XYZ file of N, CA and C in Angstrom:
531
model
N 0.804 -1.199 0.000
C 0.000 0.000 0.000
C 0.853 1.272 0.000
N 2.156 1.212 0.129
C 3.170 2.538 0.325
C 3.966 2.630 -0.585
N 3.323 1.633 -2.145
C 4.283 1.861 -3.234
C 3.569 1.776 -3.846
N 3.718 2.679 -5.381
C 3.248 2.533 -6.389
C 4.280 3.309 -7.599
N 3.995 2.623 -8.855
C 4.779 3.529 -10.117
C 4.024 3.465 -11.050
N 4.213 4.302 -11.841
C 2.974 4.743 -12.891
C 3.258 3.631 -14.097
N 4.389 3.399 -14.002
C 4.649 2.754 -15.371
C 4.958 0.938 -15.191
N 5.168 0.633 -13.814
C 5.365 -0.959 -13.542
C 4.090 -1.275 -12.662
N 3.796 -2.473 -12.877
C 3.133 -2.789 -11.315
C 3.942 -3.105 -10.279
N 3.090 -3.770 -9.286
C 4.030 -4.163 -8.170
C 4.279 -5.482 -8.187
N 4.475 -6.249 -9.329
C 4.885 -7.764 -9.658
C 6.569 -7.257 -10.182
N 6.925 -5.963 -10.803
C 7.873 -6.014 -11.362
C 8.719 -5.115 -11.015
N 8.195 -4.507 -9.221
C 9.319 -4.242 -8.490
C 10.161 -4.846 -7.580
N 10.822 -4.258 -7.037
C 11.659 -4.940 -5.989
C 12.160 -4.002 -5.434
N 13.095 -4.307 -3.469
C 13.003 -3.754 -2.702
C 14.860 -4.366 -2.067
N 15.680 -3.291 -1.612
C 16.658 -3.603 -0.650
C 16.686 -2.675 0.721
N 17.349 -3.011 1.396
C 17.116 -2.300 2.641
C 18.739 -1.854 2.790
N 19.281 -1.108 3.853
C 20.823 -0.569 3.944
C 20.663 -0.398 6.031
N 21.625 -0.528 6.285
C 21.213 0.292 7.457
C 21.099 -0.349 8.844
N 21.171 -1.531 8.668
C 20.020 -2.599 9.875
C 21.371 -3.168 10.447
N 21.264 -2.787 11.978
C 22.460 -3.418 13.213
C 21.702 -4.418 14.028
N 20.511 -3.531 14.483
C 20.211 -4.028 15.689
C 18.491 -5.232 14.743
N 18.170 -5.015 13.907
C 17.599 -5.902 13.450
C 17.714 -6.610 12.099
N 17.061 -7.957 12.139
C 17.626 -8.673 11.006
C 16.482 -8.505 9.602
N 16.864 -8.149 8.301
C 15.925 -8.080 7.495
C 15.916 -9.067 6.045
N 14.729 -10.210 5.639
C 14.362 -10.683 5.017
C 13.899 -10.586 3.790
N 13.725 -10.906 2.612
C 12.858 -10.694 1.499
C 13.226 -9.529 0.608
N 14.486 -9.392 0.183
C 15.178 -8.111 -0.116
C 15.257 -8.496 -1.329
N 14.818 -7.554 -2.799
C 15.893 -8.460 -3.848
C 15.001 -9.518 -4.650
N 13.891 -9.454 -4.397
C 13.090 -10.484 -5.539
C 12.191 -9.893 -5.725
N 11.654 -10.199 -7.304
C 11.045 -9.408 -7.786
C 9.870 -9.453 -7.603
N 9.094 -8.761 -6.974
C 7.299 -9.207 -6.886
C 6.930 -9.069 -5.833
N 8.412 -9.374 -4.800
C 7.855 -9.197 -3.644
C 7.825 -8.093 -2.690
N 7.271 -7.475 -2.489
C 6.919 -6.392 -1.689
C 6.875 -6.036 -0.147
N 6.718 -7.347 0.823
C 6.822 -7.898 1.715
C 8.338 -7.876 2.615
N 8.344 -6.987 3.711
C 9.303 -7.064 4.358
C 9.528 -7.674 5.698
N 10.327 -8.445 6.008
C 10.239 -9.166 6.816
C 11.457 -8.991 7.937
N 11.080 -8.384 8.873
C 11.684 -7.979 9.947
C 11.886 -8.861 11.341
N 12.895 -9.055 11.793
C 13.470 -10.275 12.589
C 14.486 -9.471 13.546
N 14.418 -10.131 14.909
C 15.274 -9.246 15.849
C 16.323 -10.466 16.171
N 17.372 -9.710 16.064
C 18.643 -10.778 16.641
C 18.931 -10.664 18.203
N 19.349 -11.958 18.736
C 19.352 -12.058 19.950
C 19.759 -11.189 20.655
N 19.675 -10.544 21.947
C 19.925 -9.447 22.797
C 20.335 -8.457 22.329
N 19.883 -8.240 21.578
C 20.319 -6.839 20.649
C 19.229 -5.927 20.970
N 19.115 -4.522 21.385
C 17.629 -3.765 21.488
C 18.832 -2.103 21.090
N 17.723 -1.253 20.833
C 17.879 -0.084 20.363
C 17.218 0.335 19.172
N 17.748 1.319 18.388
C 17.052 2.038 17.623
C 17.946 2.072 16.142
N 17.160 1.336 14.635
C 18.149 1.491 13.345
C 17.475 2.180 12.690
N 18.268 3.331 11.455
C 17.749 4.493 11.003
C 17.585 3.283 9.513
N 17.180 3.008 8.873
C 17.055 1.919 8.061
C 17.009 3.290 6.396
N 17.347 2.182 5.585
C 17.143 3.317 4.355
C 16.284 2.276 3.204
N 15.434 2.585 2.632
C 14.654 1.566 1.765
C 14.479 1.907 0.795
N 14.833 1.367 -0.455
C 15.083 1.419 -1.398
C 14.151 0.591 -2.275
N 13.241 1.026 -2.940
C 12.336 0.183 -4.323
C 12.712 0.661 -5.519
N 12.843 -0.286 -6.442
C 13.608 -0.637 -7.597
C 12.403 -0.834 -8.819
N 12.356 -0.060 -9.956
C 11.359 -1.186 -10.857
C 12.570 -1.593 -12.047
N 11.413 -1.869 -13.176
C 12.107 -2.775 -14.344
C 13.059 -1.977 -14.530
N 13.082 -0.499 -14.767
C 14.388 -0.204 -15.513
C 15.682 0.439 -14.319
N 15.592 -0.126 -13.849
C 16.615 -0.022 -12.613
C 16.524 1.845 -11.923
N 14.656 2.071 -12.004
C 15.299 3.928 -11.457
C 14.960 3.051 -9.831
N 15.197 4.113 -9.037
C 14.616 3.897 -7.661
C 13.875 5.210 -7.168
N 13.575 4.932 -5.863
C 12.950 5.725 -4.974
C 13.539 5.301 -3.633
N 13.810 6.168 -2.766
C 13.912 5.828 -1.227
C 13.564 6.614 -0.143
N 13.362 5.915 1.048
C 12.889 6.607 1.799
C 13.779 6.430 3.245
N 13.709 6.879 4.338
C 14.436 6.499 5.760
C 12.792 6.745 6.500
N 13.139 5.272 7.690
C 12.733 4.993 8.661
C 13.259 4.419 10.063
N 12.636 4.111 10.811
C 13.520 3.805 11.955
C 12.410 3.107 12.547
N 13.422 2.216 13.183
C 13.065 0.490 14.109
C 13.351 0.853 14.957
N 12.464 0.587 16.102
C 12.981 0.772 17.787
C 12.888 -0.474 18.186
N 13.925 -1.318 18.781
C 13.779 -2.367 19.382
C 13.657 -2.143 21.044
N 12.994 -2.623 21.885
C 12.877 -2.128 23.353
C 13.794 -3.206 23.839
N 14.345 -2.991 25.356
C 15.034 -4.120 25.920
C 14.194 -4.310 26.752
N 14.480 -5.984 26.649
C 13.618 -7.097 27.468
C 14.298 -7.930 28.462
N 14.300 -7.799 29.555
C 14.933 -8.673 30.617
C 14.493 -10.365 30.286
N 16.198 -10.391 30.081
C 16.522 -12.144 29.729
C 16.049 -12.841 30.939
N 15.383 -13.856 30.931
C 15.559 -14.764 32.744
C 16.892 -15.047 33.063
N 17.416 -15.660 33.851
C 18.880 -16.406 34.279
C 18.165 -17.662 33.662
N 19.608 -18.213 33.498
C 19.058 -19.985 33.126
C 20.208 -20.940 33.534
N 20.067 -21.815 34.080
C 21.363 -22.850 34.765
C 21.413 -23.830 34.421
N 22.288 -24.767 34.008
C 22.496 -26.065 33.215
C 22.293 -27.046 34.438
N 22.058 -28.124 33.702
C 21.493 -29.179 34.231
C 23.147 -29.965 35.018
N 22.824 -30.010 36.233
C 24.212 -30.262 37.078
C 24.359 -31.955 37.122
N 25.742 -32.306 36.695
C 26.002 -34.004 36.722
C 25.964 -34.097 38.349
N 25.519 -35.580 39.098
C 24.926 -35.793 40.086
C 26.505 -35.395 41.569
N 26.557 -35.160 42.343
C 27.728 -35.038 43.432
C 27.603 -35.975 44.224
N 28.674 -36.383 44.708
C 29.134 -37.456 46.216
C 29.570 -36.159 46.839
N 29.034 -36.308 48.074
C 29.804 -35.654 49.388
C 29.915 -36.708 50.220
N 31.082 -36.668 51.243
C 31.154 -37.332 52.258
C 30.111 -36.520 53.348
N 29.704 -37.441 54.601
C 29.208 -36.983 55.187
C 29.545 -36.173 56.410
N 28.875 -35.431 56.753
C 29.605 -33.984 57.690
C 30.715 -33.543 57.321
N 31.210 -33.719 55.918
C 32.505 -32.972 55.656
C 31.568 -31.480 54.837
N 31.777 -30.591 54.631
C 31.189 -29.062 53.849
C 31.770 -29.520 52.471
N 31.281 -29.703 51.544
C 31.816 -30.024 50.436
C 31.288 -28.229 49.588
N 32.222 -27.913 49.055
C 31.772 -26.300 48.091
C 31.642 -26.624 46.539
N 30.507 -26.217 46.230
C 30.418 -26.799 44.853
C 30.121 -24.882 44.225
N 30.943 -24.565 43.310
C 30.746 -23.146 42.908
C 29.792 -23.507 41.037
N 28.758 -23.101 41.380
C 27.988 -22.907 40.272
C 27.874 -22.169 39.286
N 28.879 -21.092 39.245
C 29.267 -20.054 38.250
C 29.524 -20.144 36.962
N 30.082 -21.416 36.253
C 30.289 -22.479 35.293
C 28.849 -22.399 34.748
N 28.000 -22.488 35.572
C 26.472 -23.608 35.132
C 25.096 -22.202 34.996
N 25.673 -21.102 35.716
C 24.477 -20.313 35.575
C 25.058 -18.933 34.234
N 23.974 -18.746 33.727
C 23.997 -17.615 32.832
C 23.207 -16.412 32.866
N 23.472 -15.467 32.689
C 22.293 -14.412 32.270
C 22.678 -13.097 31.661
N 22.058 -12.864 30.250
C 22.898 -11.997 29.492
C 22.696 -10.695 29.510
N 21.750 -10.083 30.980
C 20.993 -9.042 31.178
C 22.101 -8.427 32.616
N 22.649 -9.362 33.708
C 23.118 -9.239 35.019
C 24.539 -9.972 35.058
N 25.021 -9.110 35.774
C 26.763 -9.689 35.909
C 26.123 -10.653 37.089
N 27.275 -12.007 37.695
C 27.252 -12.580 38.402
C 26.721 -12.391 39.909
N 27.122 -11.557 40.211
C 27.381 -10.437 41.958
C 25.473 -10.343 41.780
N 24.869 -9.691 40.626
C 23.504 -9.350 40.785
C 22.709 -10.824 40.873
N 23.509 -11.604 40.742
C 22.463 -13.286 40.516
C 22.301 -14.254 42.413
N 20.922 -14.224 42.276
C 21.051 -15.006 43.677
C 20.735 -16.289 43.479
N 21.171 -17.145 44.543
C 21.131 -18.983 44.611
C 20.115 -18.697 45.737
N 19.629 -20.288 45.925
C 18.723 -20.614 46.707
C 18.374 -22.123 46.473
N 17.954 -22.852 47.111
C 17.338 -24.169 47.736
C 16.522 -24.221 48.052
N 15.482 -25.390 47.677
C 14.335 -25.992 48.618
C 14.567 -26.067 49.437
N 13.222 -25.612 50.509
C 12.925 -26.047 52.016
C 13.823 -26.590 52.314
N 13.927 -28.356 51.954
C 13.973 -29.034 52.319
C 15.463 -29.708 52.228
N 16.232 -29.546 51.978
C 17.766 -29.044 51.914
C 18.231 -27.734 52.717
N 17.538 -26.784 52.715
C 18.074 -25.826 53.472
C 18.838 -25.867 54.338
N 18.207 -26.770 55.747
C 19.394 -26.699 57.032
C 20.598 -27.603 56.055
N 20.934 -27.679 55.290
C 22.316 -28.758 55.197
C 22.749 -27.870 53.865
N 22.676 -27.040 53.542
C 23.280 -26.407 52.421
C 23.462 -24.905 52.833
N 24.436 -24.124 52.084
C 24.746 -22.630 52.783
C 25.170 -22.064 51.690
N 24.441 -21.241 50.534
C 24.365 -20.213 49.748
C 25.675 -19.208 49.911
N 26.612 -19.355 49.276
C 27.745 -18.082 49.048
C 28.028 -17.443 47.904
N 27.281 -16.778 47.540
C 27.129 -16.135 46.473
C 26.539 -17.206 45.307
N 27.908 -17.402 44.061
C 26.897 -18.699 43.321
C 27.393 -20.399 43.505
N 28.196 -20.355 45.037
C 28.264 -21.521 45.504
C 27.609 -22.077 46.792
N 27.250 -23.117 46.614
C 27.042 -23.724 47.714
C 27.625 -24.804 48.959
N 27.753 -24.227 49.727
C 28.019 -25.584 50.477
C 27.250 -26.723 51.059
N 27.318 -27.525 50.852
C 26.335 -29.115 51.169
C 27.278 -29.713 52.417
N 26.218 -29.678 53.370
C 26.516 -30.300 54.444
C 25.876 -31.661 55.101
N 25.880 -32.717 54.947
C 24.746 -34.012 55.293
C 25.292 -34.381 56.557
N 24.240 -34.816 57.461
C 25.110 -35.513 58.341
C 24.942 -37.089 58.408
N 25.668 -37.669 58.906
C 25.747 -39.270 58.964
C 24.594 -39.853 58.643
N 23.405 -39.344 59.261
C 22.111 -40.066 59.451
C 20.895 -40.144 57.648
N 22.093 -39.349 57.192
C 21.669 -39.216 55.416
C 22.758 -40.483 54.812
N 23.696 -41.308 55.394
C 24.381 -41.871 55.100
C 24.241 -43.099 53.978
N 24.147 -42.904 52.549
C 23.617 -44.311 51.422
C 22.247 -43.674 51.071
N 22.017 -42.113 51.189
C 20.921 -41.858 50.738
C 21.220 -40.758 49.402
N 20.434 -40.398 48.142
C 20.819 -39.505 47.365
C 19.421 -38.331 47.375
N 19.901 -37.062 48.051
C 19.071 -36.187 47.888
C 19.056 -35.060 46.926
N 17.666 -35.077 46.301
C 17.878 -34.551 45.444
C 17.309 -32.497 45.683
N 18.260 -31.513 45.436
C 18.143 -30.411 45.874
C 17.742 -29.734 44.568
N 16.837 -28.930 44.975
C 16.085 -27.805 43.785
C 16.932 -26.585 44.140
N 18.060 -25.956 42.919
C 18.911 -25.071 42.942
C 18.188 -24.253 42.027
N 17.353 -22.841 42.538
C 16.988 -21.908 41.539
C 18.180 -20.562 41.631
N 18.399 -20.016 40.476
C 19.019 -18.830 40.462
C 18.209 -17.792 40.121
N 17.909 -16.391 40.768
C 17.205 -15.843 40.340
C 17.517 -14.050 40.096
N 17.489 -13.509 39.046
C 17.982 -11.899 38.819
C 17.304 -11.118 39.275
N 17.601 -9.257 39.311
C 17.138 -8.824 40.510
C 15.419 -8.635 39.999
N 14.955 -8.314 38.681
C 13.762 -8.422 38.368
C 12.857 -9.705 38.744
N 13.223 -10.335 39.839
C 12.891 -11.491 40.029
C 12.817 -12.708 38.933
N 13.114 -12.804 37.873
C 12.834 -14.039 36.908
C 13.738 -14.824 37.392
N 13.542 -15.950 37.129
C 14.567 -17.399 37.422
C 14.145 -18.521 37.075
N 15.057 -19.454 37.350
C 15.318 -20.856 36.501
C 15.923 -21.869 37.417
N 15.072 -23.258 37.111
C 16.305 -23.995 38.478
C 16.205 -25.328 37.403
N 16.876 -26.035 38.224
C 17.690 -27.158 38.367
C 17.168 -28.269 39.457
N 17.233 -29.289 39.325
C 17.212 -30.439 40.275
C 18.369 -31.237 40.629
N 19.640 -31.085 41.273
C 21.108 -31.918 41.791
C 20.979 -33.014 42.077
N 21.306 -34.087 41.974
C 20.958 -35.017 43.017
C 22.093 -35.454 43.589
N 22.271 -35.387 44.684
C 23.775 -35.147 46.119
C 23.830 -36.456 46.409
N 24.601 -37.624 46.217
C 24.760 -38.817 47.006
C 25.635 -38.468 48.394
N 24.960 -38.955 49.290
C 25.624 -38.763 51.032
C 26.474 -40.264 50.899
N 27.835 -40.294 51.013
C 28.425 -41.599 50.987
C 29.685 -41.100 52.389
N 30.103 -42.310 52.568
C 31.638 -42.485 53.530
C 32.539 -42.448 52.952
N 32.423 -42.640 51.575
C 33.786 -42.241 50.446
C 34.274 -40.615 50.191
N 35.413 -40.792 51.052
C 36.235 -39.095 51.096
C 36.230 -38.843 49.468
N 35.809 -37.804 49.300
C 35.565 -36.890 48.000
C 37.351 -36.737 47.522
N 37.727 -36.590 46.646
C 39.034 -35.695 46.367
C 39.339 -34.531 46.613
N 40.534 -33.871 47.160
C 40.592 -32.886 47.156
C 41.811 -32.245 46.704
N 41.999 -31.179 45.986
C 42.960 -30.549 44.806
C 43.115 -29.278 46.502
N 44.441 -29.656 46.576
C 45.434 -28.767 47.451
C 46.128 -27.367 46.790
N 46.390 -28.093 45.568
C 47.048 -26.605 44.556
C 47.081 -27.225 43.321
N 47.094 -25.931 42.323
C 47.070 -25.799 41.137
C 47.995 -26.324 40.946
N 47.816 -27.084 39.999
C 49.491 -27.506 38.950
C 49.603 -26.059 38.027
């Protein structure tokens, strides 16, 4: 509806675009089609001054400038699915989760951990590690702990661990090679 030429129809124009950072553009470049197809690339938001260009048969053009506002949208955090842990029992085993959580909106420091209820007394939140504490009486049992991380807009994402409580001393790395 925002093109017309006196001398082609709109089967025997065509259209390119110039200009585009923050969004992705489709359908450029064939003839007939008129149809623009606008696509946002991942975490990308702001504003492109775009320049548009329609073409007919004998190669004149016309162009015009417009502009795309992309808004920013708070990403959730999201945390990978954790391979299962042995702790010995009543030893504090520290498992740092920093590896496993993401979020492309908040540096680390802004991201909080947390646990089910029901783990709580035996686990201790330090920033994005935890310490797991079982005592004996969990001894040959595997509990499984709900680890959510959550950013300061409140969104979040968890995980399910599952902690084997064993008598087998864990390894422990004294120093770096």
């Amino acid at each position: 509806d925002y093109v017309s030429d006196s001398e082609d129809p709109d089967t025997a124009l065509r259209w390119f675009i110039t200009g585009e950072n923050i969004v992705s553009i489709s359908g450029s470049n064939v003839t007939g089609n008129l149809n623009i197809v606008f696509s946002t690339i991942e975490d990308m938001y702001g504003t492109d001054i775009l320049f548009l260009f329609v073409v007919d048969s004998d190669g004149m053009a016309a162009s015009t400038v417009f502009e795309v506002m992309i808004t920013p949208v708070n990403d959730g955090p999201t945390i990978d699915q954790i391979d299962p842990l042995v702790v010995h029992f009543d030893d504090p085993y520290v498992y740092d989760f920093t590896y496993y959580v993401h979020d492309v909106d908040n540096t680390y420091d802004e991201l909080t951990l947390n646990v089910d209820s029901a783990n709580a007394p035996y686990c201790t939140v330090e920033g994005l590690r935890i310490v797991f504490t079982y005592p004996e009486s969990f001894l040959g049992t595997n509990r499984t702990v709900i680890v959510t991380v959550t950013d300061p807009a409140g969104e979040s994402s968890s995980t399910a661990v599952v902690v084997r409580v064993s008598d087998d001393h864990v390894p422990v790395q004294f120093s770096s090679i």
